[in-house]
Each structure stands twice: as structure tokens, then as C-alpha cells.
PDB file of C-alpha atoms in Angstrom:
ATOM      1  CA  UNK A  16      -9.838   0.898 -12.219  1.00  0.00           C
ATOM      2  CA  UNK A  17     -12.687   1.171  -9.691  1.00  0.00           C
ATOM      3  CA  UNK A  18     -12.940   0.039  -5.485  1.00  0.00           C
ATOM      4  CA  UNK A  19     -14.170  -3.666  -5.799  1.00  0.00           C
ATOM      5  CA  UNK A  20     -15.694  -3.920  -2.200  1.00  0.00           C
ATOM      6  CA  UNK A  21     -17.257  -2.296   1.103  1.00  0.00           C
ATOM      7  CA  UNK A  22     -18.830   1.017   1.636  1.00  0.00           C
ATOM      8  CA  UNK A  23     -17.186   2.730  -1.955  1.00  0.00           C
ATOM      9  CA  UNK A  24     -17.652  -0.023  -4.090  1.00  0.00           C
ATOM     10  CA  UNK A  25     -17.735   0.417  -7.670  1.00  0.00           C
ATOM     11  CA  UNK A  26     -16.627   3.923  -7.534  1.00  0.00           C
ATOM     12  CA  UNK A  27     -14.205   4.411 -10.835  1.00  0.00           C
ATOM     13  CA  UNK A  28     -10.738   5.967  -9.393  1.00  0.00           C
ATOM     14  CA  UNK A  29      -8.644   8.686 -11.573  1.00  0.00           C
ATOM     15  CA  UNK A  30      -5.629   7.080 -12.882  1.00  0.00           C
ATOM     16  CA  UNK A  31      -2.415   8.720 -14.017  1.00  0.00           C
ATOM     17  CA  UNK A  32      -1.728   8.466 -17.559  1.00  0.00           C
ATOM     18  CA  UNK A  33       1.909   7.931 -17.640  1.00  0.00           C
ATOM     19  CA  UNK A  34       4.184   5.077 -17.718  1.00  0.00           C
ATOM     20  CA  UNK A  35       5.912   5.767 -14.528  1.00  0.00           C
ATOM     21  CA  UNK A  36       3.293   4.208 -12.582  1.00  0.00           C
ATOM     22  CA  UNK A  37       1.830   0.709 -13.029  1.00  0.00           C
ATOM     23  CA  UNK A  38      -1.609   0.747 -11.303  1.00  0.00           C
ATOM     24  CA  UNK A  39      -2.677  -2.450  -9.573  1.00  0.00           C
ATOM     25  CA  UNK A  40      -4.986  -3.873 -11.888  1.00  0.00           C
ATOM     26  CA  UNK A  41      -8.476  -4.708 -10.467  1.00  0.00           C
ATOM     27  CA  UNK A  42      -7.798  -8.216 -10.796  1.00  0.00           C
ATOM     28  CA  UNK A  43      -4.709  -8.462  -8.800  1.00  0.00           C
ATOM     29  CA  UNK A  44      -6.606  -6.114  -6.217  1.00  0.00           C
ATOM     30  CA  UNK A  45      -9.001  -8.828  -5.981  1.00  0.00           C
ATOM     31  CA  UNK A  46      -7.210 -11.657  -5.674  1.00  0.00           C
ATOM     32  CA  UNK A  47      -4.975  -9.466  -2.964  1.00  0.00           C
ATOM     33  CA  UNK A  48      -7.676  -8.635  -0.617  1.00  0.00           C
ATOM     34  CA  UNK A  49      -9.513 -12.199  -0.939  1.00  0.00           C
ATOM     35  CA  UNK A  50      -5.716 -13.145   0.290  1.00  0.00           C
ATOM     36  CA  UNK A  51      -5.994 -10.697   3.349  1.00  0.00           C
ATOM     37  CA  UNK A  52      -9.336 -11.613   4.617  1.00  0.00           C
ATOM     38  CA  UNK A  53     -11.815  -9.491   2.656  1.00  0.00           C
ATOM     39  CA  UNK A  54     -12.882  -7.159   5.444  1.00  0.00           C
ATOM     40  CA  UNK A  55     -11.183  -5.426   8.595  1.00  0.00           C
ATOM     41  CA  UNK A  56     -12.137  -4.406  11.519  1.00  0.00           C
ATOM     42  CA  UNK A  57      -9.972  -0.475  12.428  1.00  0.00           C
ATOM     43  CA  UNK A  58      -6.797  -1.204  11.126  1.00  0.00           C
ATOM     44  CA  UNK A  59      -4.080   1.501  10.090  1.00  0.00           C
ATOM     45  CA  UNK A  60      -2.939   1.484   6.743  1.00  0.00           C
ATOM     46  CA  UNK A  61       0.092   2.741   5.425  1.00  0.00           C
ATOM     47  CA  UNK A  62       0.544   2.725   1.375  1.00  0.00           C
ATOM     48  CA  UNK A  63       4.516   3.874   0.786  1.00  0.00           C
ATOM     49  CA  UNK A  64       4.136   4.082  -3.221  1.00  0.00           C
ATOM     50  CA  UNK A  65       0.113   4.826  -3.703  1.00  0.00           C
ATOM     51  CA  UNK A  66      -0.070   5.987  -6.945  1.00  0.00           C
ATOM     52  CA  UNK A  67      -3.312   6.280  -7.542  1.00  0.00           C
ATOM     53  CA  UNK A  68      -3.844   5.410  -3.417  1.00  0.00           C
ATOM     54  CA  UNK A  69      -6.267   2.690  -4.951  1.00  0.00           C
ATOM     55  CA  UNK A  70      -5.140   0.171  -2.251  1.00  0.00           C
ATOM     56  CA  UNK A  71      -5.270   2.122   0.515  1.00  0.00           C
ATOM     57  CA  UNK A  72      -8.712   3.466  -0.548  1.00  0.00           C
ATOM     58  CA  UNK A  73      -9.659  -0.340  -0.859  1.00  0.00           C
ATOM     59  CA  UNK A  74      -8.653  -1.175   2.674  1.00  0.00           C
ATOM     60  CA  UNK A  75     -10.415   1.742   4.323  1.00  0.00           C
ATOM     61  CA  UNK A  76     -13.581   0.376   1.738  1.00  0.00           C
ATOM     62  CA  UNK A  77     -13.429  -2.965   3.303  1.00  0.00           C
ATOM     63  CA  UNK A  78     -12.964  -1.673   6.939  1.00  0.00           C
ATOM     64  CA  UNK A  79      -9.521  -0.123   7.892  1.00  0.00           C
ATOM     65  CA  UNK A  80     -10.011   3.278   9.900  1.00  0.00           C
ATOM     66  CA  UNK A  81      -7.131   5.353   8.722  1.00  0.00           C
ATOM     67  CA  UNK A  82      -4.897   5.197   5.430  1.00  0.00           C
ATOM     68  CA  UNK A  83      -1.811   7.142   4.709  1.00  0.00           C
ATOM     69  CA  UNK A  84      -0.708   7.561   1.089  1.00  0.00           C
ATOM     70  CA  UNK A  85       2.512   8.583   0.436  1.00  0.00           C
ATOM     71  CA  UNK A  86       4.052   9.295  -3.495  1.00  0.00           C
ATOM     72  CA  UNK A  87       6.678  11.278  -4.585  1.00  0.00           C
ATOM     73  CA  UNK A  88       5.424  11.706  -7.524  1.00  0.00           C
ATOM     74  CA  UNK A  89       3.334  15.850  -8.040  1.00  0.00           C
ATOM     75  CA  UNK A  90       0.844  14.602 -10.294  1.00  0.00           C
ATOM     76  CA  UNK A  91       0.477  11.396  -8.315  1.00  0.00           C
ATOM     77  CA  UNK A  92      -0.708  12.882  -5.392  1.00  0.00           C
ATOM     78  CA  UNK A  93      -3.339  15.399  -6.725  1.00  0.00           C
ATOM     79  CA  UNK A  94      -4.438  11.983  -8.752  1.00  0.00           C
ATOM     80  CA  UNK A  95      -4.775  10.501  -4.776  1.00  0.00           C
ATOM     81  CA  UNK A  96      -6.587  13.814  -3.760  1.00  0.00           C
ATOM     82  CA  UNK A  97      -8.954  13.314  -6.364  1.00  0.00           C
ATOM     83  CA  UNK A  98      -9.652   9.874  -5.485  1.00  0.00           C
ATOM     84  CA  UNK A  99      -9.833   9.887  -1.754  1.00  0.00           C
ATOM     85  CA  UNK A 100     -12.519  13.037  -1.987  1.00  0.00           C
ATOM     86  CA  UNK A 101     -14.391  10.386  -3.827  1.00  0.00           C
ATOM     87  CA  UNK A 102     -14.837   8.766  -0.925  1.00  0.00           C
ATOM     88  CA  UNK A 103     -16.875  11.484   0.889  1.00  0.00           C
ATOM     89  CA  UNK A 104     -14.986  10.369   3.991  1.00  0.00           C
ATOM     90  CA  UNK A 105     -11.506  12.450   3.414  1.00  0.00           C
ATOM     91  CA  UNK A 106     -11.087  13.034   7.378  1.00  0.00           C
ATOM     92  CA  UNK A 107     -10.075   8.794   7.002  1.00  0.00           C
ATOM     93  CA  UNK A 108      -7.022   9.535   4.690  1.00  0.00           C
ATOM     94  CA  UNK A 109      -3.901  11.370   4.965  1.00  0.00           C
ATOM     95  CA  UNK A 110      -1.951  12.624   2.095  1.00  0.00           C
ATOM     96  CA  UNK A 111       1.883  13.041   1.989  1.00  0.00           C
ATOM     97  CA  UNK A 112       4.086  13.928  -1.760  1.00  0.00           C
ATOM     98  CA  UNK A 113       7.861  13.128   0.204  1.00  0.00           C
ATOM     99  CA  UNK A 114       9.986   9.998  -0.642  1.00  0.00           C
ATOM    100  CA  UNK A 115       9.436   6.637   1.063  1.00  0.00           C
ATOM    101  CA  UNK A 116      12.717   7.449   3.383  1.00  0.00           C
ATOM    102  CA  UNK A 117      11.484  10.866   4.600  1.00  0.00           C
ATOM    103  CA  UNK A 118       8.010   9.809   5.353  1.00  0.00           C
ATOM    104  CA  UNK A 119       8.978   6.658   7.633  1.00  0.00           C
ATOM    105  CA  UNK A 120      11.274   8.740   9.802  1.00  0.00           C
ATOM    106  CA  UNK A 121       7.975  11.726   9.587  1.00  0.00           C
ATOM    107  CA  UNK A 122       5.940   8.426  11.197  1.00  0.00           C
ATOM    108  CA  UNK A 123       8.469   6.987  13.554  1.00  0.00           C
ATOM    109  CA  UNK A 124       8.720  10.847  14.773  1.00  0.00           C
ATOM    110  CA  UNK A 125       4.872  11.204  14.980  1.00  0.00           C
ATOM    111  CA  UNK A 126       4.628   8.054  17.014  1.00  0.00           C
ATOM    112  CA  UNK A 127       2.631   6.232  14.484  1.00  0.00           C
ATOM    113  CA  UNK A 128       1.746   2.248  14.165  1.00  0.00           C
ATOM    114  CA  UNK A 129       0.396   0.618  10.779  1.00  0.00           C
ATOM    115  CA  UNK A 130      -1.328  -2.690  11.397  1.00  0.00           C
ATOM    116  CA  UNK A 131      -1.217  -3.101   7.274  1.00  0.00           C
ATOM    117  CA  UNK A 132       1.290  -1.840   4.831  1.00  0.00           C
ATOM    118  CA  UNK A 133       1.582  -2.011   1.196  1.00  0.00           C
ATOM    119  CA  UNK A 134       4.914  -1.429  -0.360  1.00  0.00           C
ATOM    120  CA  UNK A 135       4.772  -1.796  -4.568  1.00  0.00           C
ATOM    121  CA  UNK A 136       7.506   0.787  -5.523  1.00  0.00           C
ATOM    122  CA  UNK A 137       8.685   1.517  -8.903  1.00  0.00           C
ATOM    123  CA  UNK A 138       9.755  -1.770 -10.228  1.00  0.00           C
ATOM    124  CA  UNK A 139      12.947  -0.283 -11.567  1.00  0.00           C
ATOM    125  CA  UNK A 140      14.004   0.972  -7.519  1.00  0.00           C
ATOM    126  CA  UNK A 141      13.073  -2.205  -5.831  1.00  0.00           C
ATOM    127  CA  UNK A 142      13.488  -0.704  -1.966  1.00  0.00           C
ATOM    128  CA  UNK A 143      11.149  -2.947  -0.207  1.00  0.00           C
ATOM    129  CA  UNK A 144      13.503  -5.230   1.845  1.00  0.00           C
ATOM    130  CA  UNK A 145      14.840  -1.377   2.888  1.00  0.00           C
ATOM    131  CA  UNK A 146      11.559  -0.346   3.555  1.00  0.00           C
ATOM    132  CA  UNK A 147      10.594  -3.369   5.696  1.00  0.00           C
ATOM    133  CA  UNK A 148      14.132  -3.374   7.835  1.00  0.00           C
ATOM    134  CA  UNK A 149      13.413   0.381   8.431  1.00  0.00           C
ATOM    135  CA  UNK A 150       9.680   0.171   9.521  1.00  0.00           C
ATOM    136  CA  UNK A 151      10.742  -2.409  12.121  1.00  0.00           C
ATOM    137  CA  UNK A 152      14.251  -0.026  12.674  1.00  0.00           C
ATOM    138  CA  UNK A 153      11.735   2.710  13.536  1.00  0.00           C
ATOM    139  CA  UNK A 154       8.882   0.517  15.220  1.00  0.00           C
ATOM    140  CA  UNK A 155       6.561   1.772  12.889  1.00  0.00           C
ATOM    141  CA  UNK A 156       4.432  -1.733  13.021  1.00  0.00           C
ATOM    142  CA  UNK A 157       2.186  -3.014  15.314  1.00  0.00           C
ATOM    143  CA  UNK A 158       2.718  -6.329  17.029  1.00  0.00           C
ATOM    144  CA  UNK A 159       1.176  -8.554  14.286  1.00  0.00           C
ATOM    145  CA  UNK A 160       1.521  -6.369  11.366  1.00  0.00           C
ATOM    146  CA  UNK A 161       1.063  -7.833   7.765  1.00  0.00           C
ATOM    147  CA  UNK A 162       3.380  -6.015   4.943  1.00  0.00           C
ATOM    148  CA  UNK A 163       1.977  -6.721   1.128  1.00  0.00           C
ATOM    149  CA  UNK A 164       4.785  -6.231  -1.218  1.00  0.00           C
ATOM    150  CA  UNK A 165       4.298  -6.216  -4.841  1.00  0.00           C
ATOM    151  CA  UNK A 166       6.758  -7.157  -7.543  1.00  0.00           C
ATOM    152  CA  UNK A 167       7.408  -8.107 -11.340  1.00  0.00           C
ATOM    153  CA  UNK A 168       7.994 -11.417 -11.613  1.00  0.00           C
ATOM    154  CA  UNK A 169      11.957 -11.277 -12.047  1.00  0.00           C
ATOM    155  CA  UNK A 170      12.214  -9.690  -8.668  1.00  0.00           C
ATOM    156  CA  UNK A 171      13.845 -11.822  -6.018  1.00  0.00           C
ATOM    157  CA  UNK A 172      13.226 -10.737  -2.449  1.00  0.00           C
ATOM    158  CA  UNK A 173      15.365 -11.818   0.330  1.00  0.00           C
ATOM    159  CA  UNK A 174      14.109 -12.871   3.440  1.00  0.00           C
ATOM    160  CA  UNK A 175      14.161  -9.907   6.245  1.00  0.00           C
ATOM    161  CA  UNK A 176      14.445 -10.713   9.689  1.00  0.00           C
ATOM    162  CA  UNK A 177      11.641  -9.813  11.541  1.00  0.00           C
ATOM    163  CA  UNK A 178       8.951 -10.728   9.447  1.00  0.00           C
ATOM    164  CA  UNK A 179       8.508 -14.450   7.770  1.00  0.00           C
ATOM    165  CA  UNK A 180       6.283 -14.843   4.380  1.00  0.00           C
ATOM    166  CA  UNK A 181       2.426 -16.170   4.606  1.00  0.00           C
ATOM    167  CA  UNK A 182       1.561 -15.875   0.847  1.00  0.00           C
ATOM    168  CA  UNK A 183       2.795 -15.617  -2.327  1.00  0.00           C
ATOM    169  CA  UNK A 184       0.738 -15.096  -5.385  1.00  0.00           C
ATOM    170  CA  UNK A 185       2.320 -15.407  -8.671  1.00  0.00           C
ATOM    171  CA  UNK A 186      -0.580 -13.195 -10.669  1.00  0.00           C
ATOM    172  CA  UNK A 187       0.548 -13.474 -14.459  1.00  0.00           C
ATOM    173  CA  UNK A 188       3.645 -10.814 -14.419  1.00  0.00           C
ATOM    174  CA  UNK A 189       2.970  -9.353 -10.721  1.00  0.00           C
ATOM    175  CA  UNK A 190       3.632 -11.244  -7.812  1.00  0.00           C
ATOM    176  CA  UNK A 191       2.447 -10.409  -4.528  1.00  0.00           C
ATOM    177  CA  UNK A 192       4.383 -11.391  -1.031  1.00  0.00           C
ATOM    178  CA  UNK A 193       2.104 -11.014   2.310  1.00  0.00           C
ATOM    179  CA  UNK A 194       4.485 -10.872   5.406  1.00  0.00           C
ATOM    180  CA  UNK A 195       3.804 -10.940   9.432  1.00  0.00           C
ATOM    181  CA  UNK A 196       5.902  -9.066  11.956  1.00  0.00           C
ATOM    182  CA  UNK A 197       6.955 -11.850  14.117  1.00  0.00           C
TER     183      UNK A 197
END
């Protein structure tokens, strides 16, 4: 797995090598970001199940200012350490190992706005309709924020109010959902 695009492209990214997490594969990635507009211009990221933080490391790649990676997972997050000093530009990313729950209400208490979020949880604990009524619950979003959620392809999302679908990309197995805050 490597960043596709922007100032760390083509930089290979540590992996975990275990079957907990399913890393977004470069192709999907791809295919994601043409979705979003290829490059940003200062955007705030927020990545609730990073993994390897391979998205969020993308987005700050392409443009974003800030990401936040967030895994519950030990080995997980020294695997995002690894990969975000990679980047030579650490001071961009911050680093949290609590669950998804914990860190929202950490943000809402901190203040904090995401203009982008990614949410691609453990298929097995599909949370993201939680997640998304939450982040608005706790105004975690700014006014025209875009939430990517990723999903095997025998997940069935409901629709959350609040936010109404713009994409969906059915990638082989994966399928990716881009929603605005309206």
C-alpha cells in the first residue's frame, strides 16, 4: 500500500499483518479520492477507524491541513506512528488509541470541526449510522461537511437525518457512501 498523490506520493505505508484490519486497497483509495475532488485546499480530517491512517495520510497528501487518526487497536496505532513520521510533516497529524465513542465526545469537548471524515469500521461492528448521528449530536462537523463511509457489500446503511448521500461506489466487494451535512 503506498500514498497515490500530492506532496508524499509513492511513499510505501507499514501495514498491519493481521486479519482484524482490512486496509483500503490502493485501488479503492483511488477511485475514492478521484470521487472527492483529487486535491483540497485546508480541510480537517478526521479518520474514526485508521488502521494503517492511510486515508487520512492521503488527504493531508492531496491538501488537507490537519488529520486525526483514531484506532483502538495497540499495534494499529504504532503502525499509524510509523506511517505519519513518514511524512516528515508529523506536527499535521494527531494520534489517538481510544474507541470511536470516547474520541467524539474528546472532540466535541475540545471544540473541534472536521470538514472530511472517514468512517470504515470493522465490518463485523458496523457503527457508522451511530457515528454519523453522534458527530452531528456533538456538532463535530462543519457546515458542509462530507462523511466517506466504507462497507462490504452486504451492508445496508440507513439513511441519517442530517446528511443526504452524493455517491456511491460499488468497488468489487467494498462499497463506498460519500455524504454532505445538510
Amino acid at each position: 500500500m503506498r500514498i497515490i498523490s500530492g506532496k508524499y506520493a509513492k511513499r510505501n505505508l507499514f501495514t498491519l499483518k493481521s486479519r482484524k484490519t482490512r486496509p483500503t486497497s490502493d485501488k479503492v483509495k483511488e477511485s475514492l479520492f478521484n470521487s472527492l475532488g483529487q486535491f483540497f485546499n485546508g480541510e480537517t480530517v478526521l479518520d474514526l477507524y485508521a488502521g494503517s491512517g492511510a486515508l487520512g495520510i492521503e488527504a493531508v497528501s492531496r491538501g488537507c491541513s490537519k488529520a486525526t487518526l483514531v484506532d483502538i487497536n495497540y499495534a494499529a496505532v504504532e503502525i499509524i506512528k510509523k506511517n505519519v513520521a513518514l511524512t516528515k510533516d508529523e506536527q499535521k497529524f494527531s494520534v489517538y488509541k481510544i474507541p470511536s465513542r470516547v474520541a467524539l465526545k474528546k472532540f466535541a469537548d475540545k471544540n473541534l470541526k472536521f470538514d472530511l471524515v472517514f468512517l470504515d469500521p470493522p465490518y463485523a461492528k458496523q457503527k457508522i449510522v451511530l457515528d454519523m448521528k453522534n458527530m452531528l449530536k456533538l456538532d463535530l462537523l462543519s457546515e458542509h461537511a462530507v462523511v466517506v463511509a466504507e462497507t462490504d457489500d452486504e451492508t445496508q446503511l440507513d439513511p441519517v437525518s442530517g446528511f443526504k448521500l452524493i455517491k456511491d461506489h460499488h468497488l468489487g466487494k467494498t462499497i463506498v457512501r460519500i455524504y454532505q451535512k445538510v
